[in-house]
Amino acid sequence: MIGIGSTNIYIDMPSLSREELEEYSTSLFEEWELYVQKNLNLSDYSLSLSVEDGSIKALGKIGVGLYALYLGIGQYGSFISGLKTIKNQVNSATDYLNQQSVAPFSDQRITLTVRKRGEALSKIERLIYKVENGEISADEAIEQSKAILGDSDDVPEFYNDLEVALHEVPPHPSENQLEMELKSDEDMLPAPQKTKKRPKPSKPPLPPVDHYRVEVWRESRRDKLNVRVSKK
């Protein structure tokens, strides 16, 4: 699977018990999965969510095979507009996961910090802008794309269509356009959602002896749901 979107989540809050962490993680994954099913227009993809306690640290990932990505892009007219549309859908899905991660703690004063990555889609989009700006040739962009996505003999149409699209891009966009459209692979939220923390008790509780990690994933849309709980 090719990584097309991920988000790191950090929620500054007291540790959860093993049972609470497992229930939180599986419920969050199920909500996220329902959203992705409705809003990500790909025939197949993988989803994974890893959550650790001791303050909550979570990592959500979306992956896709090259053929499914090719079919998804092909639904939106031109190759480049299709790529951007799928990228926006993935971005919306990671935003949703970020928002839902704090929903169960709405009655608490917590701090949420997230770091999103566009992964392969952002990298391919960046190559397109480099071709537009005359920094690299279309042929160079194709070779770099294969290094990012894999040189698959099963989907030669993907690179054929990408090559045609790269040769058709208008050269040298304005500097302002590049500045507006070209973003870092690491997209931060406008600002961490910070609120005042609860007053600390006069005698803070001892930290729990055990910390846990819960991993929830599907290898594909139709694959069974997998859940694994382990000690950190």
Tab-separated table of C-alpha atoms in Angstrom:
chain	number	residue	atom	x	y	z
A	1	MET	CA	0.000	0.000	0.000
A	2	ILE	CA	1.099	3.547	-0.769
A	3	GLY	CA	0.771	6.015	2.089
A	4	ILE	CA	-1.473	8.895	0.969
A	5	GLY	CA	-2.221	10.592	4.275
A	6	SER	CA	-1.373	10.430	7.947
A	7	THR	CA	-1.865	12.429	11.120
A	8	ASN	CA	-0.075	12.435	14.452
A	9	ILE	CA	-2.273	13.386	17.393
A	10	TYR	CA	-1.195	14.368	20.885
A	11	ILE	CA	-3.759	15.011	23.628
A	12	ASP	CA	-2.361	16.291	26.907
A	13	MET	CA	-4.477	14.520	29.496
A	14	PRO	CA	-4.265	11.926	32.302
A	15	SER	CA	-3.585	8.320	31.383
A	16	LEU	CA	-6.453	5.931	30.593
A	17	SER	CA	-6.815	2.391	31.834
A	18	ARG	CA	-6.289	-0.478	29.405
A	19	GLU	CA	-10.043	-1.012	29.051
A	20	GLU	CA	-10.731	2.693	28.525
A	21	LEU	CA	-7.950	2.996	25.965
A	22	GLU	CA	-9.166	-0.012	23.981
A	23	GLU	CA	-12.760	1.219	23.962
A	24	TYR	CA	-11.670	4.733	22.982
A	25	SER	CA	-9.419	3.474	20.167
A	26	THR	CA	-11.905	1.059	18.598
A	27	SER	CA	-14.767	3.567	18.792
A	28	LEU	CA	-12.610	6.299	17.238
A	29	PHE	CA	-11.514	3.968	14.439
A	30	GLU	CA	-15.107	2.942	13.671
A	31	GLU	CA	-16.261	6.571	13.489
A	32	TRP	CA	-13.331	7.462	11.273
A	33	GLU	CA	-13.937	4.476	9.022
A	34	LEU	CA	-17.570	5.443	8.458
A	35	TYR	CA	-16.510	8.943	7.458
A	36	VAL	CA	-13.847	7.634	5.078
A	37	GLN	CA	-16.309	5.221	3.454
A	38	LYS	CA	-18.637	8.129	2.642
A	39	ASN	CA	-16.092	10.764	1.664
A	40	LEU	CA	-13.043	9.067	0.121
A	41	ASN	CA	-13.899	8.052	-3.423
A	42	LEU	CA	-11.519	5.120	-3.807
A	43	SER	CA	-12.531	1.552	-4.579
A	44	ASP	CA	-10.122	0.201	-1.978
A	45	TYR	CA	-7.759	1.482	0.704
A	46	SER	CA	-6.247	0.553	4.039
A	47	LEU	CA	-6.824	2.284	7.380
A	48	SER	CA	-4.806	2.016	10.558
A	49	LEU	CA	-4.915	3.720	13.932
A	50	SER	CA	-2.381	3.301	16.717
A	51	VAL	CA	-3.099	4.846	20.123
A	52	GLU	CA	-0.857	4.984	23.212
A	53	ASP	CA	-1.732	6.130	26.709
A	54	GLY	CA	0.180	8.229	29.215
A	55	SER	CA	-1.326	11.302	27.589
A	56	ILE	CA	-2.844	10.116	24.336
A	57	LYS	CA	-0.518	9.748	21.359
A	58	ALA	CA	-2.213	8.500	18.188
A	59	LEU	CA	-1.190	7.891	14.594
A	60	GLY	CA	-3.775	7.460	11.848
A	61	LYS	CA	-2.769	6.327	8.357
A	62	ILE	CA	-4.519	5.892	4.998
A	63	GLY	CA	-2.977	3.723	2.284
A	64	VAL	CA	-3.980	2.704	-1.232
A	65	GLY	CA	-2.800	0.434	-4.020
A	66	LEU	CA	-1.626	2.038	-7.256
A	67	TYR	CA	-4.486	0.579	-9.312
A	68	ALA	CA	-7.171	1.817	-6.898
A	69	LEU	CA	-5.508	5.241	-6.876
A	70	TYR	CA	-5.479	5.283	-10.679
A	71	LEU	CA	-9.199	4.466	-10.832
A	72	GLY	CA	-9.977	7.118	-8.236
A	73	ILE	CA	-8.065	9.831	-10.061
A	74	GLY	CA	-9.726	8.866	-13.354
A	75	GLN	CA	-13.171	9.795	-12.037
A	76	TYR	CA	-12.426	13.513	-12.068
A	77	GLY	CA	-11.553	14.488	-15.620
A	78	SER	CA	-7.918	15.446	-15.949
A	79	PHE	CA	-5.205	13.542	-14.121
A	80	ILE	CA	-3.997	16.555	-12.166
A	81	SER	CA	-7.462	17.685	-11.057
A	82	GLY	CA	-8.250	14.097	-10.023
A	83	LEU	CA	-5.059	13.895	-7.994
A	84	LYS	CA	-5.909	17.144	-6.206
A	85	THR	CA	-9.475	15.996	-5.535
A	86	ILE	CA	-8.356	12.725	-3.938
A	87	LYS	CA	-5.740	14.624	-1.923
A	88	ASN	CA	-8.441	16.987	-0.624
A	89	GLN	CA	-10.640	14.022	0.327
A	90	VAL	CA	-7.766	12.453	2.258
A	91	ASN	CA	-7.056	15.773	3.967
A	92	SER	CA	-10.703	16.007	5.005
A	93	ALA	CA	-10.557	12.464	6.406
A	94	THR	CA	-7.505	13.210	8.562
A	95	ASP	CA	-9.120	16.443	9.761
A	96	TYR	CA	-12.157	14.447	10.824
A	97	LEU	CA	-10.029	12.012	12.804
A	98	ASN	CA	-8.313	14.916	14.559
A	99	GLN	CA	-11.638	16.466	15.519
A	100	GLN	CA	-13.197	13.223	16.717
A	101	SER	CA	-10.162	12.296	18.788
A	102	VAL	CA	-11.059	14.942	21.387
A	103	ALA	CA	-14.848	14.536	21.241
A	104	PRO	CA	-15.045	12.050	24.156
A	105	PHE	CA	-13.221	14.567	26.370
A	106	SER	CA	-15.341	17.619	25.594
A	107	ASP	CA	-16.068	18.126	29.295
A	108	GLN	CA	-12.358	18.295	30.147
A	109	ARG	CA	-9.787	21.035	29.726
A	110	ILE	CA	-7.227	19.540	27.389
A	111	THR	CA	-4.644	20.511	24.784
A	112	LEU	CA	-4.735	19.002	21.284
A	113	THR	CA	-1.747	19.125	18.934
A	114	VAL	CA	-1.757	17.502	15.491
A	115	ARG	CA	0.694	17.143	12.616
A	116	LYS	CA	-0.639	16.055	9.241
A	117	ARG	CA	1.293	14.696	6.285
A	118	GLY	CA	0.098	14.430	2.701
A	119	GLU	CA	2.533	11.575	2.079
A	120	ALA	CA	2.778	10.369	-1.559
A	121	LEU	CA	0.048	12.633	-2.936
A	122	SER	CA	1.784	15.750	-1.634
A	123	LYS	CA	5.085	14.568	-3.085
A	124	ILE	CA	3.577	13.970	-6.535
A	125	GLU	CA	1.806	17.324	-6.403
A	126	ARG	CA	5.115	18.977	-5.538
A	127	LEU	CA	6.725	17.373	-8.601
A	128	ILE	CA	3.943	18.786	-10.785
A	129	TYR	CA	4.643	22.291	-9.486
A	130	LYS	CA	8.360	21.815	-10.129
A	131	VAL	CA	7.580	20.937	-13.755
A	132	GLU	CA	5.325	23.994	-13.998
A	133	ASN	CA	8.086	26.166	-12.603
A	134	GLY	CA	10.688	24.742	-14.957
A	135	GLU	CA	12.784	23.264	-12.135
A	136	ILE	CA	12.684	19.721	-13.542
A	137	SER	CA	11.555	18.109	-16.780
A	138	ALA	CA	8.474	15.940	-17.187
A	139	ASP	CA	10.706	12.886	-17.687
A	140	GLU	CA	12.558	13.623	-14.440
A	141	ALA	CA	9.239	13.966	-12.630
A	142	ILE	CA	8.116	10.574	-13.932
A	143	GLU	CA	11.278	8.887	-12.660
A	144	GLN	CA	10.886	10.524	-9.258
A	145	SER	CA	7.203	9.526	-9.196
A	146	LYS	CA	8.174	5.896	-9.722
A	147	ALA	CA	10.561	6.140	-6.782
A	148	ILE	CA	7.691	7.441	-4.637
A	149	LEU	CA	4.853	5.187	-5.820
A	150	GLY	CA	6.702	2.161	-7.154
A	151	ASP	CA	7.341	1.117	-10.749
A	152	SER	CA	4.399	-1.245	-11.158
A	153	ASP	CA	4.090	-3.218	-14.390
A	154	ASP	CA	0.479	-3.942	-13.448
A	155	VAL	CA	-0.632	-0.316	-13.897
A	156	PRO	CA	1.384	1.156	-16.786
A	157	GLU	CA	-1.573	3.429	-17.580
A	158	PHE	CA	-0.926	5.392	-14.385
A	159	TYR	CA	2.477	6.634	-15.497
A	160	ASN	CA	1.345	7.039	-19.116
A	161	ASP	CA	-1.443	9.369	-18.020
A	162	LEU	CA	0.809	11.193	-15.578
A	163	GLU	CA	3.392	11.717	-18.329
A	164	VAL	CA	0.775	13.161	-20.672
A	165	ALA	CA	-0.477	15.462	-17.904
A	166	LEU	CA	3.043	16.654	-17.079
A	167	HIS	CA	3.783	17.494	-20.711
A	168	GLU	CA	0.555	19.502	-20.866
A	169	VAL	CA	1.034	21.606	-17.715
A	170	PRO	CA	1.449	25.320	-18.430
A	171	PRO	CA	5.027	26.361	-17.608
A	172	HIS	CA	6.170	28.997	-15.138
A	173	PRO	CA	3.163	29.917	-12.987
A	174	SER	CA	3.288	33.168	-11.100
A	175	GLU	CA	5.263	33.295	-7.868
A	176	ASN	CA	2.093	34.036	-5.904
A	177	GLN	CA	0.349	30.995	-7.338
A	178	LEU	CA	3.210	28.739	-6.297
A	179	GLU	CA	3.263	30.232	-2.838
A	180	MET	CA	-0.473	29.665	-2.464
A	181	GLU	CA	-0.653	26.145	-3.836
A	182	LEU	CA	2.630	24.507	-2.844
A	183	LYS	CA	2.466	23.456	0.786
A	184	SER	CA	4.792	21.500	2.989
A	185	ASP	CA	4.241	17.780	3.393
A	186	GLU	CA	3.713	18.531	7.074
A	187	ASP	CA	0.540	20.607	7.388
A	188	MET	CA	-0.076	21.975	10.855
A	189	LEU	CA	-3.479	23.101	12.042
A	190	PRO	CA	-3.786	26.898	12.244
A	191	ALA	CA	-3.049	26.637	15.953
A	192	PRO	CA	-3.176	23.958	18.633
A	193	GLN	CA	-6.501	23.936	20.441
A	194	LYS	CA	-5.422	25.047	23.872
A	195	THR	CA	-7.530	25.626	26.926
A	196	LYS	CA	-6.681	26.228	30.539
A	197	LYS	CA	-5.685	23.067	32.316
A	198	ARG	CA	-7.509	21.838	35.358
A	199	PRO	CA	-5.974	22.895	38.661
A	200	LYS	CA	-3.500	20.301	39.830
A	201	PRO	CA	-4.382	18.455	43.043
A	202	SER	CA	-2.191	19.231	46.013
A	203	LYS	CA	-0.831	15.697	45.854
A	204	PRO	CA	-0.639	14.406	42.282
A	205	PRO	CA	-1.496	10.737	41.787
A	206	LEU	CA	1.297	8.316	41.051
A	207	PRO	CA	1.656	7.380	37.376
A	208	PRO	CA	0.249	3.992	36.403
A	209	VAL	CA	2.676	1.112	36.366
A	210	ASP	CA	1.623	-0.137	32.933
A	211	HIS	CA	1.133	1.790	29.709
A	212	TYR	CA	-0.558	0.316	26.651
A	213	ARG	CA	-0.751	0.654	22.896
A	214	VAL	CA	-3.901	-0.229	20.951
A	215	GLU	CA	-3.620	-0.865	17.203
A	216	VAL	CA	-6.750	-1.038	15.055
A	217	TRP	CA	-6.600	-1.586	11.299
A	218	ARG	CA	-8.037	-3.010	8.110
A	219	GLU	CA	-5.688	-4.083	5.348
A	220	SER	CA	-8.421	-3.247	2.830
A	221	ARG	CA	-12.036	-2.052	2.860
A	222	ARG	CA	-13.347	-5.622	2.901
A	223	ASP	CA	-10.723	-7.121	5.154
A	224	LYS	CA	-11.558	-8.121	8.713
A	225	LEU	CA	-11.116	-5.615	11.517
A	226	ASN	CA	-7.916	-6.253	13.477
A	227	VAL	CA	-7.328	-5.104	17.057
A	228	ARG	CA	-4.148	-5.626	19.031
A	229	VAL	CA	-3.380	-4.446	22.579
A	230	SER	CA	0.178	-4.520	23.867
A	231	LYS	CA	2.251	-3.061	26.688
A	232	LYS	CA	4.530	-0.187	25.752
